[in-house]
Amino acid sequence: MDTTGGEKKTSWPEVVGLPVKEAKEIILKDMPGADIVVLPVGAIVTQELNPNRVRIFVDTVAQTPRVG
C-alpha cells in the first residue's frame, strides 16, 4: 500500500540497499510515529502485530571489527 487515497503505507521497498540512517529517515517521513527496530538478518522475532513497529533487517559489516 502507499499513501495515496488515504491508505497507510506498510512497506518501503525503495530503502533496500540504503544505509540504515537514511532508511529510517524515509520511513519516519511516511510514518512519523514508527517504532523502528534494526535487527540482523535471521534474528528471531516475535509474531505479535504491532502497527507502530517497522523492522529493518541488515546483513553487512560496515567497518572492520577490532578488539578493544
PDB file of C-alpha atoms in Angstrom:
ATOM      1  CA  MET A   1       0.000   0.000   0.000  1.00  0.00           C
ATOM      2  CA  ASP A   2       1.054   3.562  -0.433  1.00  0.00           C
ATOM      3  CA  THR A   3      -0.104   6.855   0.969  1.00  0.00           C
ATOM      4  CA  THR A   4      -2.351   7.718  -1.973  1.00  0.00           C
ATOM      5  CA  GLY A   5      -6.049   7.599  -1.314  1.00  0.00           C
ATOM      6  CA  GLY A   6      -5.522   7.960   2.432  1.00  0.00           C
ATOM      7  CA  GLU A   7      -4.193   4.430   2.884  1.00  0.00           C
ATOM      8  CA  LYS A   8      -1.351   3.951   5.343  1.00  0.00           C
ATOM      9  CA  LYS A   9       1.937   2.830   3.797  1.00  0.00           C
ATOM     10  CA  THR A  10       3.009  -0.592   5.090  1.00  0.00           C
ATOM     11  CA  SER A  11       6.285  -1.337   3.281  1.00  0.00           C
ATOM     12  CA  TRP A  12       9.277   0.543   1.889  1.00  0.00           C
ATOM     13  CA  PRO A  13      10.975  -1.409  -0.914  1.00  0.00           C
ATOM     14  CA  GLU A  14      12.713   1.800  -2.002  1.00  0.00           C
ATOM     15  CA  VAL A  15      15.029   1.717   1.042  1.00  0.00           C
ATOM     16  CA  VAL A  16      16.596  -1.669   0.212  1.00  0.00           C
ATOM     17  CA  GLY A  17      20.351  -1.099  -0.187  1.00  0.00           C
ATOM     18  CA  LEU A  18      20.384   2.252   1.625  1.00  0.00           C
ATOM     19  CA  PRO A  19      22.254   2.984   4.867  1.00  0.00           C
ATOM     20  CA  VAL A  20      20.120   2.387   7.987  1.00  0.00           C
ATOM     21  CA  LYS A  21      20.100   6.083   8.908  1.00  0.00           C
ATOM     22  CA  GLU A  22      18.750   7.074   5.502  1.00  0.00           C
ATOM     23  CA  ALA A  23      16.184   4.261   5.537  1.00  0.00           C
ATOM     24  CA  LYS A  24      14.947   5.393   8.950  1.00  0.00           C
ATOM     25  CA  GLU A  25      14.546   8.975   7.723  1.00  0.00           C
ATOM     26  CA  ILE A  26      12.456   7.861   4.740  1.00  0.00           C
ATOM     27  CA  ILE A  27      10.257   5.595   6.870  1.00  0.00           C
ATOM     28  CA  LEU A  28       9.758   8.265   9.534  1.00  0.00           C
ATOM     29  CA  LYS A  29       8.781  10.787   6.853  1.00  0.00           C
ATOM     30  CA  ASP A  30       5.936   8.476   5.797  1.00  0.00           C
ATOM     31  CA  MET A  31       5.132   7.217   9.303  1.00  0.00           C
ATOM     32  CA  PRO A  32       6.301   9.729  11.946  1.00  0.00           C
ATOM     33  CA  GLY A  33       5.164   7.583  14.885  1.00  0.00           C
ATOM     34  CA  ALA A  34       7.042   4.473  13.768  1.00  0.00           C
ATOM     35  CA  ASP A  35       8.993   2.459  16.331  1.00  0.00           C
ATOM     36  CA  ILE A  36      11.895   1.390  14.099  1.00  0.00           C
ATOM     37  CA  VAL A  37      13.808  -1.694  15.212  1.00  0.00           C
ATOM     38  CA  VAL A  38      17.087  -2.609  13.485  1.00  0.00           C
ATOM     39  CA  LEU A  39      17.919  -6.332  13.583  1.00  0.00           C
ATOM     40  CA  PRO A  40      20.410  -8.678  11.926  1.00  0.00           C
ATOM     41  CA  VAL A  41      19.046 -10.796   9.094  1.00  0.00           C
ATOM     42  CA  GLY A  42      17.822 -14.090  10.556  1.00  0.00           C
ATOM     43  CA  ALA A  43      17.112 -12.654  14.006  1.00  0.00           C
ATOM     44  CA  ILE A  44      14.372 -14.394  15.936  1.00  0.00           C
ATOM     45  CA  VAL A  45      11.397 -12.065  16.271  1.00  0.00           C
ATOM     46  CA  THR A  46       8.030 -12.267  17.965  1.00  0.00           C
ATOM     47  CA  GLN A  47       4.946 -12.791  15.817  1.00  0.00           C
ATOM     48  CA  GLU A  48       2.551 -10.362  17.514  1.00  0.00           C
ATOM     49  CA  LEU A  49       1.292  -7.493  15.400  1.00  0.00           C
ATOM     50  CA  ASN A  50       2.404  -4.027  16.434  1.00  0.00           C
ATOM     51  CA  PRO A  51       1.018  -1.431  13.994  1.00  0.00           C
ATOM     52  CA  ASN A  52       3.665   1.129  15.027  1.00  0.00           C
ATOM     53  CA  ARG A  53       6.699  -1.155  14.652  1.00  0.00           C
ATOM     54  CA  VAL A  54       8.816  -1.271  11.497  1.00  0.00           C
ATOM     55  CA  ARG A  55      11.661  -3.788  11.430  1.00  0.00           C
ATOM     56  CA  ILE A  56      14.768  -3.141   9.337  1.00  0.00           C
ATOM     57  CA  PHE A  57      16.896  -6.240   8.759  1.00  0.00           C
ATOM     58  CA  VAL A  58      20.580  -5.693   7.939  1.00  0.00           C
ATOM     59  CA  ASP A  59      23.333  -8.125   6.995  1.00  0.00           C
ATOM     60  CA  THR A  60      26.510  -6.264   6.115  1.00  0.00           C
ATOM     61  CA  VAL A  61      29.528  -5.298   8.186  1.00  0.00           C
ATOM     62  CA  ALA A  62      30.232  -1.582   7.684  1.00  0.00           C
ATOM     63  CA  GLN A  63      33.600  -1.314   9.425  1.00  0.00           C
ATOM     64  CA  THR A  64      36.469  -3.622  10.327  1.00  0.00           C
ATOM     65  CA  PRO A  65      35.771  -5.360  13.635  1.00  0.00           C
ATOM     66  CA  ARG A  66      38.574  -4.736  16.138  1.00  0.00           C
ATOM     67  CA  VAL A  67      39.476  -5.856  19.620  1.00  0.00           C
ATOM     68  CA  GLY A  68      39.177  -3.164  22.231  1.00  0.00           C
TER      69      GLY A  68
END
